[in-house]
Short mmCIF file of C-alpha atoms in Angstrom, two decimals:
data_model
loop_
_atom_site.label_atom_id
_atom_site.label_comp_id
_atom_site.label_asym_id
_atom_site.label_seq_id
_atom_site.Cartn_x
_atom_site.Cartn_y
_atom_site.Cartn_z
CA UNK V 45 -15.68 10.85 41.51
CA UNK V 46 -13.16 9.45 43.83
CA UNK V 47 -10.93 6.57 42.84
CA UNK V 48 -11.29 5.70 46.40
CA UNK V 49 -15.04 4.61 46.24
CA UNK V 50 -14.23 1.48 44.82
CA UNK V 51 -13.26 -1.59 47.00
CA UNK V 52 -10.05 -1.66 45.83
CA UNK V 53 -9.19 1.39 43.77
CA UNK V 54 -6.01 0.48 42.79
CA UNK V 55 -6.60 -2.35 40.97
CA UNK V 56 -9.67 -0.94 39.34
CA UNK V 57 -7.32 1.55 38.00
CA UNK V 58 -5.36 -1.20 36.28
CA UNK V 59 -8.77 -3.32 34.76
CA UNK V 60 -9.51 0.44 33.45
CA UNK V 61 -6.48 1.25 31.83
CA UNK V 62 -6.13 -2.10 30.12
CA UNK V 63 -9.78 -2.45 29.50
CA UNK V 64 -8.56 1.31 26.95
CA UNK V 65 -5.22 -0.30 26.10
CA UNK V 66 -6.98 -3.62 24.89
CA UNK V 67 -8.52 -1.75 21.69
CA UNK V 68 -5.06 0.05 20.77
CA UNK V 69 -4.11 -2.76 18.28
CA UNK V 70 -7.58 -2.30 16.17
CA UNK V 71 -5.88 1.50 14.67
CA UNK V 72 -7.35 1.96 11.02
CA UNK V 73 -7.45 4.51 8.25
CA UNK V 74 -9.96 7.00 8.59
CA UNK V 75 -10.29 11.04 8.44
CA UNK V 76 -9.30 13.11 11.02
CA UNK V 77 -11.64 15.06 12.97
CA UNK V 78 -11.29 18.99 13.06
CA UNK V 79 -11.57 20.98 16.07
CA UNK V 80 -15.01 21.18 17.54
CA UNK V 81 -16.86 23.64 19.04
CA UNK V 82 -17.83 21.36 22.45
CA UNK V 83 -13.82 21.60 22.72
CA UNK V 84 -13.80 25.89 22.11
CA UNK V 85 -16.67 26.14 23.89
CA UNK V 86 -14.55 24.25 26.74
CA UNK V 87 -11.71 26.42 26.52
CA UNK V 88 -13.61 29.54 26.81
CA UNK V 89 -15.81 28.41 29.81
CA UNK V 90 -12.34 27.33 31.40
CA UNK V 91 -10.76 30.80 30.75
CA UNK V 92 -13.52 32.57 31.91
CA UNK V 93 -13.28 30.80 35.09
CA UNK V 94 -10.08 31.96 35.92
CA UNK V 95 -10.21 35.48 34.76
CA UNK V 96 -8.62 35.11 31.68
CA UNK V 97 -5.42 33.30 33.10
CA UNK V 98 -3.32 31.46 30.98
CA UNK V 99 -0.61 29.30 32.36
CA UNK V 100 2.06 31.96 31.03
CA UNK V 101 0.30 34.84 32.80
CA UNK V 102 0.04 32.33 35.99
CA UNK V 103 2.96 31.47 36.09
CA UNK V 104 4.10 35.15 36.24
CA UNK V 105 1.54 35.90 39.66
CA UNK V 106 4.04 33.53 41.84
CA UNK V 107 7.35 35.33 41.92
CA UNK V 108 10.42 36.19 39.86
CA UNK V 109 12.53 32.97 40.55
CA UNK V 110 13.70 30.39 37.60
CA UNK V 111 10.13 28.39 37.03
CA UNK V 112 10.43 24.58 38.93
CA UNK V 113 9.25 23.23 35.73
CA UNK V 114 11.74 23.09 32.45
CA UNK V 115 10.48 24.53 29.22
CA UNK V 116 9.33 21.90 26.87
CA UNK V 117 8.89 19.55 29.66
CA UNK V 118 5.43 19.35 30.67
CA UNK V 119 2.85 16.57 29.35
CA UNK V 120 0.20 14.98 30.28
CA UNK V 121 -0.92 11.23 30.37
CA UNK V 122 -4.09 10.57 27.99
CA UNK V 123 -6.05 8.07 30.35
CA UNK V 124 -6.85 11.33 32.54
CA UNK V 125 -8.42 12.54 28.88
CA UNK V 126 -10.63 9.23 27.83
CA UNK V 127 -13.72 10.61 28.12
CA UNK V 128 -12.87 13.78 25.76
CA UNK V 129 -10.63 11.27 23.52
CA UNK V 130 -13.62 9.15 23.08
CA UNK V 131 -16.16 11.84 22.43
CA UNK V 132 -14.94 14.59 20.65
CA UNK V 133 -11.38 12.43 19.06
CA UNK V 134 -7.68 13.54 19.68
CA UNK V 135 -8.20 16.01 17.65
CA UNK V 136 -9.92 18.42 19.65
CA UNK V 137 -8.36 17.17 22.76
CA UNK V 138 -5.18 17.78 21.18
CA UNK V 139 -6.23 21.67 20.42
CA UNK V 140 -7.17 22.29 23.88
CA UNK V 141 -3.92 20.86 25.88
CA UNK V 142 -1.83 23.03 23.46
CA UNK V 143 -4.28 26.12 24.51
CA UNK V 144 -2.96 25.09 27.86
CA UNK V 145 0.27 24.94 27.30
CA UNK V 146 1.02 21.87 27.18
CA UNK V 147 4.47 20.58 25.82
CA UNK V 148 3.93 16.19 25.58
CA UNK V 149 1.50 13.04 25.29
CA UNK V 150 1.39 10.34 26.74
CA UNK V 151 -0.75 7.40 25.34
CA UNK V 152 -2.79 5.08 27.31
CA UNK V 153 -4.12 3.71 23.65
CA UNK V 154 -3.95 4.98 20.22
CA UNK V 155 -8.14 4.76 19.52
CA UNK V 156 -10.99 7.35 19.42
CA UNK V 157 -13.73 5.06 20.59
CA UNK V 158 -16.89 6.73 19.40
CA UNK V 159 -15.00 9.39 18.07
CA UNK V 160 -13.87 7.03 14.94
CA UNK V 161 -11.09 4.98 14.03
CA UNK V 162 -7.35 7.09 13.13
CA UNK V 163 -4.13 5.48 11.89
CA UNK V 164 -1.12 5.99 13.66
CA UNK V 165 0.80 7.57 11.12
CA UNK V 166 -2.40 10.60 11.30
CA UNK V 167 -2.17 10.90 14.67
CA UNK V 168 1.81 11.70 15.08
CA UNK V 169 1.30 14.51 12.39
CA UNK V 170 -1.79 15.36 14.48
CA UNK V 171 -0.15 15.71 17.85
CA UNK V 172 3.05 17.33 15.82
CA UNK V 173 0.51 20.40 14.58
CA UNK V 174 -0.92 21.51 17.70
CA UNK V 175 3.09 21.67 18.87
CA UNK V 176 2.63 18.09 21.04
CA UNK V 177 4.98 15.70 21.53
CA UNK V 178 4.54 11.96 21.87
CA UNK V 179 6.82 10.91 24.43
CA UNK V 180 5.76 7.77 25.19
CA UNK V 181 2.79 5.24 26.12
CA UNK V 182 1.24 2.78 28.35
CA UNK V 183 0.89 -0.97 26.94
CA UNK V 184 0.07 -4.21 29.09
CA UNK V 185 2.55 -6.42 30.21
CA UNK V 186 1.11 -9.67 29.62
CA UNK V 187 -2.40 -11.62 29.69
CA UNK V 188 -3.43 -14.95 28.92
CA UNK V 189 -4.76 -14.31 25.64
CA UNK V 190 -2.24 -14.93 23.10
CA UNK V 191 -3.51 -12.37 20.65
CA UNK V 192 -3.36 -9.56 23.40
CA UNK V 193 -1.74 -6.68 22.39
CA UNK V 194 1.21 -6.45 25.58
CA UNK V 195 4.85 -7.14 25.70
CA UNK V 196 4.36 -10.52 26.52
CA UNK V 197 2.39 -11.74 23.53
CA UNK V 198 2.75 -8.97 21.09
CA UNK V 199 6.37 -7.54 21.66
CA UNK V 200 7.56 -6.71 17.75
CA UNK V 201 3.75 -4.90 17.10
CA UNK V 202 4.03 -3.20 20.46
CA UNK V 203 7.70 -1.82 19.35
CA UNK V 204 6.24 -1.10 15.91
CA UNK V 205 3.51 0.90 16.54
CA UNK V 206 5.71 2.94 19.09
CA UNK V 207 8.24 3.63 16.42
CA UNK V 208 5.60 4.28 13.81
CA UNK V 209 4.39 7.23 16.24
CA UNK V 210 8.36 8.13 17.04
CA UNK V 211 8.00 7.34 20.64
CA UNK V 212 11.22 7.47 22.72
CA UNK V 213 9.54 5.92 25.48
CA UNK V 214 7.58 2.64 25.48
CA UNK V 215 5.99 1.22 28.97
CA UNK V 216 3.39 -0.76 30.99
CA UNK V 217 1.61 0.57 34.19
CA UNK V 218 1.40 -3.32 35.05
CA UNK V 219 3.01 -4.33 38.10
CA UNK V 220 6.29 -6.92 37.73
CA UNK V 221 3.46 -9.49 39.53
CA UNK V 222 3.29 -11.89 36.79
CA UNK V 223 4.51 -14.44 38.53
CA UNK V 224 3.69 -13.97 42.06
CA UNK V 225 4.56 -11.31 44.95
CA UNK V 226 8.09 -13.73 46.06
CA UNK V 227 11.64 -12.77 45.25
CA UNK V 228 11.93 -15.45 42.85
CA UNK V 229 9.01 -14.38 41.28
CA UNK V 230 9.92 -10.52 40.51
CA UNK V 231 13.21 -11.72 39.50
CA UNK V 232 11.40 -13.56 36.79
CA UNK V 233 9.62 -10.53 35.97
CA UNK V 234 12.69 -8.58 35.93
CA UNK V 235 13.94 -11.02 33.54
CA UNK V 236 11.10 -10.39 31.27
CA UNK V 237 11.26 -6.37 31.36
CA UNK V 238 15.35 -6.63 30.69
CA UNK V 239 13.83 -8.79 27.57
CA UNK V 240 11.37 -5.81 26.40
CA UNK V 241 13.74 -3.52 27.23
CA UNK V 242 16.88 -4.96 25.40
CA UNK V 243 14.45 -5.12 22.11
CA UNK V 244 13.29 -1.45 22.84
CA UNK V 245 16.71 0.13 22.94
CA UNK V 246 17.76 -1.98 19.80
CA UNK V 247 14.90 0.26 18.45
CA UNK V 248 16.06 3.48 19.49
CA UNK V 249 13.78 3.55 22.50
CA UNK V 250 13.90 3.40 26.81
CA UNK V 251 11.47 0.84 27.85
CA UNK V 252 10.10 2.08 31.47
CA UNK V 253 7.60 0.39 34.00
CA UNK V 254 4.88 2.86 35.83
CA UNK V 255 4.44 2.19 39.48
CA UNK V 256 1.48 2.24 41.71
CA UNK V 257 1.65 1.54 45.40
CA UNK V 258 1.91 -2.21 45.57
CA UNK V 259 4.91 -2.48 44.48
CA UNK V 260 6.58 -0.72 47.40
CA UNK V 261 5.16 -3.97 49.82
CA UNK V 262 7.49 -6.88 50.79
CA UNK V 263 7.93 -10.03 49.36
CA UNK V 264 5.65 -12.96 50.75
CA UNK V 265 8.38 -14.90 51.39
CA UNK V 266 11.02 -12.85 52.71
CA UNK V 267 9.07 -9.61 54.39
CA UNK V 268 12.22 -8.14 54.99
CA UNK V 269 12.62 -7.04 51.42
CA UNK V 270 10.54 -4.32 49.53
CA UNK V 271 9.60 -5.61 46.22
CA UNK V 272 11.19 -2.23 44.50
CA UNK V 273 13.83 -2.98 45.39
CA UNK V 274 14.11 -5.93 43.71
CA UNK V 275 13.10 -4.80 40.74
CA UNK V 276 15.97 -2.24 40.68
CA UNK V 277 18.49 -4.45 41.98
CA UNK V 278 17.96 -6.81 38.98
CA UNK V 279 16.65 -5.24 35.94
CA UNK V 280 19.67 -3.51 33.99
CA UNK V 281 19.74 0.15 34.11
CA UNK V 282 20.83 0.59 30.54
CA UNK V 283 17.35 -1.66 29.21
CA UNK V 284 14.87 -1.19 32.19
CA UNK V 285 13.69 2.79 33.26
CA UNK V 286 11.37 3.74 35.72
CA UNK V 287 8.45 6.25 35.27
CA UNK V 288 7.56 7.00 39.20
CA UNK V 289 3.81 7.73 39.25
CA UNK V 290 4.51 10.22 42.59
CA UNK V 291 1.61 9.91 44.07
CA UNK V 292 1.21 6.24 44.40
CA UNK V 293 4.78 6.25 45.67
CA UNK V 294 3.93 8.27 48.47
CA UNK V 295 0.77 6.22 48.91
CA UNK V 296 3.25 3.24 49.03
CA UNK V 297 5.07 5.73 51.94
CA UNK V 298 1.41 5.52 53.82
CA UNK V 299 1.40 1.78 53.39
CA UNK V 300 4.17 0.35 53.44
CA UNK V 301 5.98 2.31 56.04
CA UNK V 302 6.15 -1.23 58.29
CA UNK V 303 6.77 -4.47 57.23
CA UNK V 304 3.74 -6.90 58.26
CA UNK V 305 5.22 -7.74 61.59
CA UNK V 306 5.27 -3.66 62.81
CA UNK V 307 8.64 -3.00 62.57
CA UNK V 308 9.79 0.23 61.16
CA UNK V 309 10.69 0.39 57.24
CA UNK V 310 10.55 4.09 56.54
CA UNK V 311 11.21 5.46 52.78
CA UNK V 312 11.13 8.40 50.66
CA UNK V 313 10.01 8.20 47.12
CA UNK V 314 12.42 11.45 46.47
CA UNK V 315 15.38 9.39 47.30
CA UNK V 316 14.77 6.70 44.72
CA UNK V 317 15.64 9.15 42.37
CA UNK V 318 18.31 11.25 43.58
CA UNK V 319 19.91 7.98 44.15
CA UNK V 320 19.20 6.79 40.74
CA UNK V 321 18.54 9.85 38.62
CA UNK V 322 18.98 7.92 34.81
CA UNK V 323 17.01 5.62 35.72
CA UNK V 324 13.60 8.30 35.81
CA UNK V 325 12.89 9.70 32.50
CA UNK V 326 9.48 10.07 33.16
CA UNK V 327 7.29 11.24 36.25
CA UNK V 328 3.70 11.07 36.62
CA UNK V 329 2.45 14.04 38.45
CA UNK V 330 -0.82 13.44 40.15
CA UNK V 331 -1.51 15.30 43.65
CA UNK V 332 -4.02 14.21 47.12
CA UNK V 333 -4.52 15.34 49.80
CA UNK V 334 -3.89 13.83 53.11
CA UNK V 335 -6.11 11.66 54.59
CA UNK V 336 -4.80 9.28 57.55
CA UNK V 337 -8.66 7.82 57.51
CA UNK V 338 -8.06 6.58 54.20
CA UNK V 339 -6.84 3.04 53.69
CA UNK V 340 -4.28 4.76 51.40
CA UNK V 341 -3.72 8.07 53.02
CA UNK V 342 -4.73 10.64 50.49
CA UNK V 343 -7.86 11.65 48.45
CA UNK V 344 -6.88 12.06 44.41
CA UNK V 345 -7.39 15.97 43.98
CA UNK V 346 -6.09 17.76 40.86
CA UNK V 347 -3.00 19.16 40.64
CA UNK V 348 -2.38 22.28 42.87
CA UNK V 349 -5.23 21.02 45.04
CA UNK V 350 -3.37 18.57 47.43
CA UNK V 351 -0.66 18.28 49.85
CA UNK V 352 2.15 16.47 47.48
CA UNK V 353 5.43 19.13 47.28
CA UNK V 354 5.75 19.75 43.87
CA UNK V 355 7.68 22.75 44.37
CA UNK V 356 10.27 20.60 46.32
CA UNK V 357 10.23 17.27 44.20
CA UNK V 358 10.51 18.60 41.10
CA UNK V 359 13.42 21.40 42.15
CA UNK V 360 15.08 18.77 44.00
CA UNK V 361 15.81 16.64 40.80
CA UNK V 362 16.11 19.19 37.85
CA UNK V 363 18.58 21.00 39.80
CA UNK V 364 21.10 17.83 39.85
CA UNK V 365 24.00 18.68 37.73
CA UNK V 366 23.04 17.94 34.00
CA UNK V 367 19.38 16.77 34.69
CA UNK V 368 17.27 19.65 34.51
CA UNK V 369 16.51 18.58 31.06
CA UNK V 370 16.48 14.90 31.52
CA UNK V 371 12.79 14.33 32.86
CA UNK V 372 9.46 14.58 31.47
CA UNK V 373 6.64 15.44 34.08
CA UNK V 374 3.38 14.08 33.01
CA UNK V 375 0.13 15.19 34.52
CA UNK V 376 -2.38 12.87 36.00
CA UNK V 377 -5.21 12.20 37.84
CA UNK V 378 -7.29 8.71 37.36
CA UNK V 379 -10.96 10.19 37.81
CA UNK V 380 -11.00 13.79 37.64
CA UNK V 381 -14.38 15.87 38.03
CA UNK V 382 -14.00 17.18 34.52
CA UNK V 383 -11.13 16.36 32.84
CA UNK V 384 -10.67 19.53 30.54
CA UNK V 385 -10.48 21.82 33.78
CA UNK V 386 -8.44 19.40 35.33
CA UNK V 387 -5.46 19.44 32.74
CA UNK V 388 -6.19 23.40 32.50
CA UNK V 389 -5.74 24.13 36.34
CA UNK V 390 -2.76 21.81 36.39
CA UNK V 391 -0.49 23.15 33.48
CA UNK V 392 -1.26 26.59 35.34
CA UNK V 393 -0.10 25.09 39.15
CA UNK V 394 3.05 23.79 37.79
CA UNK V 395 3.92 26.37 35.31
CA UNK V 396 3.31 29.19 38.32
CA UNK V 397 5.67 27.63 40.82
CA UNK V 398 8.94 28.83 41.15
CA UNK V 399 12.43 27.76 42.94
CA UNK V 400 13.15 29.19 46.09
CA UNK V 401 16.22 31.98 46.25
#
């Protein structure tokens, strides 16, 4: 199902996410689930498909240069999993993305849903025996309940719980728009992430913030000035890190291209991070393809599947002196068609490309 049937996809993909983040505080005691056979069955209907291709063997049909991606660096976000998370547990979930190949997790809630409650200490060791990392996880960044579980109202549990599971990363996918879409206002908000991110670093961790498109609009009251920007300009680089979610930056390209009065504001979403390279620990890695009848420009496909350059994105920053090592490149997509084939056909795409001699 496309993201873009809704009326405003964009923020339906932010009511969704927190709608899965809201249970994450509610993490109890219970036993683990084993692998089950829905999950194998999964796996072999998946490998079947594709002749018996792994992402190893994939990876070797596209070429003998160094591989784009850097070993140990490939993970995928856990919101493009619900559905499997909430059915079968993390337990079988977790078994298939290492069948795939996969190297990371990243948590968009720490809950099974239907699939029974898990304590947070079980699912680190969990993630750790099927070779998975936790790198980091999605968390609101405020709401008007005081008992919510986001930075805002629930900082020290947030930080616990993310150094319970050993995170080094700890984030929101909410948009700095707490107070409004003026200057003023996202330097407020930039006040609040140095905040969360002074208290994160004081516990060993980088606190980041997860962009979608909006954010690369112009303030309401000066339309001369992208609200990125701000956001860079005053959060402090050693608290505040940036996970660019690369597809909705080059949906924010489509967009916000002119300011509201026509006149030409090009950008490129690559530059933002050769620019700033420490700043981006973390990419999200979620492919369209073009569509300039869309609203937004491209059509969610899974990864391999659209128009986005991975090849050239991800070469141009791991080849900056000292960085090839310095990222983590989750996989994504919002609503994919089945989400088990979807984080199967990706780790193959990215593992199988290759830098250019």
């Amino acid at each position: 199902m496309s993201r873009f049937s809704q009326p405003d996809p964009e923020l339906g993909h932010r009511l969704s996410r927190r709608g899965m983040l809201g249970v994450a505080a509610g993490a109890t005691a219970a036993a683990l689930l084993g692998a089950a056979a829905p999950a194998i069955a999964a796996t072999g209907n998946a490998t079947a498909a594709t002749g018996g291709a792994t992402p190893a063997t994939a990876s070797a049909a596209k070429g003998r240069g160094r591989p784009v991606l850097p070993p140990g660096r490939l993970g995928i976000q856990l919101y493009s999993l619900r559905d499997k998370v909430s059915t079968l547990g993390f337990g079988p979930v977790f078994a298939e993305l290492e069948r795939y190949g996969y190297d990371e997790v990243e948590f968009a809630g720490y809950t099974q849903g239907s699939a029974g409650p898990i304590t947070l200490a079980q699912l680190k060791r969990l993630a750790r025996n099927h070779g998975l990392n936790p790198i980091g996880s999605h968390v609101g960044y405020y709401s008007d309940d005081p008992n919510a579980y986001t930075f805002a109202q629930n900082l020290t549990k947030v930080l616990d719980d993310a150094q319970a599971l050993g995170l080094k990363h700890i984030g929101t996918a909410s948009g700095p728009f707490r107070y409004g879409s003026t200057v003023d206002a996202w330097k407020r908000a930039a006040e609040d992430f140095n905040t969360y991110g002074a208290a994160a670093r004081a516990r060993g961790m980088k606190f980041y913030q997860h962009n979608h498109s909006e954010e690369f609009s112009f303030a309401t009251d000066n339309p001369k000035v992208r609200l990125y920007d701000i956001l860079l300009k005053e959060t402090d680089p050693d608290l505040v890190h940036l996970e660019m979610d690369i597809y909705w930056a080059y949906v924010g390209q489509f967009r916000f291209s002119k300011r509201p009065d026509g006149t030409p504001a090009p950008f490129e979403p690559l530059n933002y991070v050769l620019r700033q390279p420490d700043r981006y620990p973390l990419f999200h890695v979620k492919d369209g393809e073009s569509d300039p009848s869309n609203p937004y420009g491209y059509n969610m496909t899974d990864v391999g599947d659209g128009d986005i350059d991975y090849q050239r994105f991800i070469s141009a920053v791991t080849r900056l002196r000292g960085h090839r090592m310095a990222h983590h490149w989750q996989a994504e997509h919002d609503n994919p068609a089945e989400s088990f084939t979807f984080a199967r056909r990706s780790s193959a795409h990215l593992h199988s490309l290759r830098e250019k001699c």
